[in-house]
Amino acid sequence: MTTAAWLDVPADHPFGPHHLPYGVFSTAERPEHRVGVRIGDQVLDLAAIAAATGVEWAGAVAGPTLNGLLGAGAQTWAAVRDWLTAALTDPGRVEEVRGHVHDLAAATLHLPIAVADYVDFYASEHHATNVGRIFRPDGEALTPNWKHLPIGYHGRASTVVVSGTEIVRPCGQRRTPADPAPAFGPSTKLDIECELGFVVGGATELGQRVAVEEADEHLFGVAMFNDWSARDIQAWEYVPLGPFLGKSFASSVAAWVTPLAALEHARVPLTDQTPVPLDYLRGPEHTAYGLDLAMEVRLNGEVISRPPYRTMYWSPTQMLAHLTVNGARLSDGDLFASGTVSGPETDQRGSLLELTWNGTEPLTLADGTTRAFLEDGDTVTLTATAPGPDGSVIGLAEVSGTISPAR
Ligand code: CA
């Protein structure tokens, strides 16, 4: 295993030299936003060291977001990662690197990408089945299209916020079947959705499709993602056009983007896809894959669920192929999320909607309080771990948010 002993990073650290996620940070001395790489509990100022050493891709990491790097394409992504691995593990380069490293605790982290378009999928069969049973108890749990295409919708890019941003309880219209008329007010069913976000680069032209086997060229990395959801607003508004104001008030993304290249050892075969999807969603062998990420949902520090990402039905490459099959173009900084990750077990569900069965079976927390949905002051934190090389573990950076009262 490669080590970065001089940085005091233990070999089993979740942000060890086999991980190297990208983010955007600033410091008190230098408030401008710049691209960094996390190593252990430190941040390498990638923009500064790239400029100082004159590497050919220095311009791609010189901006205030990761978008320049995303636009540089997959060959550059690989070159930068190779350079970083060498720079951080070669004891002969200590002096070159040392002056560009900051303590993570002294850094302020920012939204790592300027989000271009944001799409949210619905790729967990267990989640879709649970939601179908809750909202359509008299019908089929899965809609007739579900196993033929990865269902998704276009969300609101400008309300994607970085981990740590306060989440203001949204207000809106809602009406339960028992209500004689709709009413307006703060959401009473504020919820989470534990998801994985995919960061996209390598822009394409309008009219160009990206095939399943080409998708990895556009998949830069992943980040934990919380699609905050107001279930009461959502339930009243979503028929017939889908999610709208019940979702668009905030979606939180982790501050560190884990390169797909760091998750080589986490790739697993997809679960069985029957019926076989149409050709454009199939791709050659191994081009549609799952990811072995063990996710964790914490409410005020207490683990309330452990969703297993490997149980997802659709591959990220299939989602990207479907997203572009009509000729919709990709932009650098596009972000798509997997949809809520829920496993087959009750303690593997990625939303309170499912964990409390729409509030009918509240959770009892360790402090004796109960939750059907989120209360003001609640903090939700999502994390995940994945297998790395040689028995190591990669820890995806957390996405966290605290609920503040409606305004
Ligand atoms: Ca969602």
PDB file of C-alpha atoms in Angstrom, residues 16 77 105 117 124 132 197 234 245 273 293 298 306 371 373 382:
ATOM      1  CA  GLY A  16      -5.486   8.159   2.984  1.00  0.00           C
ATOM      2  CA  TRP A  77      -8.357  13.589 -14.477  1.00  0.00           C
ATOM      3  CA  ALA A 105      -9.500  22.577  10.728  1.00  0.00           C
ATOM      4  CA  ASP A 117     -27.907  20.984 -14.413  1.00  0.00           C
ATOM      5  CA  SER A 124     -33.511   1.888  -5.784  1.00  0.00           C
ATOM      6  CA  GLY A 132     -45.456   2.878  -4.050  1.00  0.00           C
ATOM      7  CA  GLY A 197     -24.416  12.320  -6.125  1.00  0.00           C
ATOM      8  CA  GLN A 234     -44.787  16.868  -2.258  1.00  0.00           C
ATOM      9  CA  LEU A 245     -41.436  22.874  -4.412  1.00  0.00           C
ATOM     10  CA  GLN A 273     -32.133  -6.773 -14.361  1.00  0.00           C
ATOM     11  CA  LEU A 293     -20.801   1.624  -0.543  1.00  0.00           C
ATOM     12  CA  ARG A 298     -27.241   9.665  11.594  1.00  0.00           C
ATOM     13  CA  ARG A 306     -27.487   1.770   7.053  1.00  0.00           C
ATOM     14  CA  ARG A 371     -39.506  11.200  15.430  1.00  0.00           C
ATOM     15  CA  PHE A 373     -40.283  13.491  10.610  1.00  0.00           C
ATOM     16  CA  LEU A 382     -24.886  10.999   5.854  1.00  0.00           C
TER      17      LEU A 382
END
